[in-house]
Amino acid sequence: MSAYWLLALIPFLGGLALSGQQGMLAVTERFLRRAARRVEGTVTGHVASREATYAAVHPVVRWTDDDGVEYERAVPDTVSAHRIQEGLRVRLLVMPGAPDTVVLDSPHRYKTAMFGVWLGVVLWVGALTAVLVRIATLLPSSCDRYC
């Protein structure tokens, strides 16, 4: 077996990792959409943070809970933060009793996670198929010698 077989491990393991991580994100997003309450909020500003190696902008949103308590939190959404102006009304998802779990109500996160799952599946299934096809093409020649 040559070193080229090890190159098939890169897309295989990368695809498994990608589909697993994005699958967990999709399950979490689906649970959040079923269990969380939808509330209306107002964007009051933006806050910059440093995530990993790049700067990110998060909208700061103020909303009132069903009990009449007012909250103001930075929403961890960097995808659409630059398009959200101050004073804009937005829909939020909040877990009951946990105001720190606030996220923008957008189906974009679930669709992106499902795209990542399928991309990962294509990577690892493609690598596995390439390896199996290569093994199948080598079998007849080795069988002629030893059978």
Steps between C-alpha positions, in 0.01 A plus 500: 500500500643834400485833677226615263251290694557727796389796288152347493489536878498881479161542327360197683584624849429862407159403364419298812600791724308754291181295482517421872556859610241646264256222592526600867442862399192402296357294789561788743337749263199274450460457877530875552231568239261259677567590863576873493256789514480749219514864611534837328804710576659828396861536391660763725856487367791281404794362693828380352676190625800299397409142411783269402712704258248750369298786641124448517209740547199391705170686522385602848129430540250614764181302563238453768426154640148368562541594868568864409875486570708691247826350375777632281758260362747469213370237260770260376413534132778617272341399168243777477633744760626752246155518336311572824469871572429654838131539577399205282243256644619138488356163600693309764503149642546481877494192722255549789686609813834539322534844339867434411388249237356768272557460126351662192205305359645407163468173306841576347694322780309172457537506122873571529541215749317257271719610208806427715364157591447407136838641398666286766307193387604559139865530611517182707280292268703617199829410668365163608368431149835592344681262736255216437520546123879496520493182709255340257726576204801348679324179607480324161870543429604372842251214484651376172837458664390332820180316411 
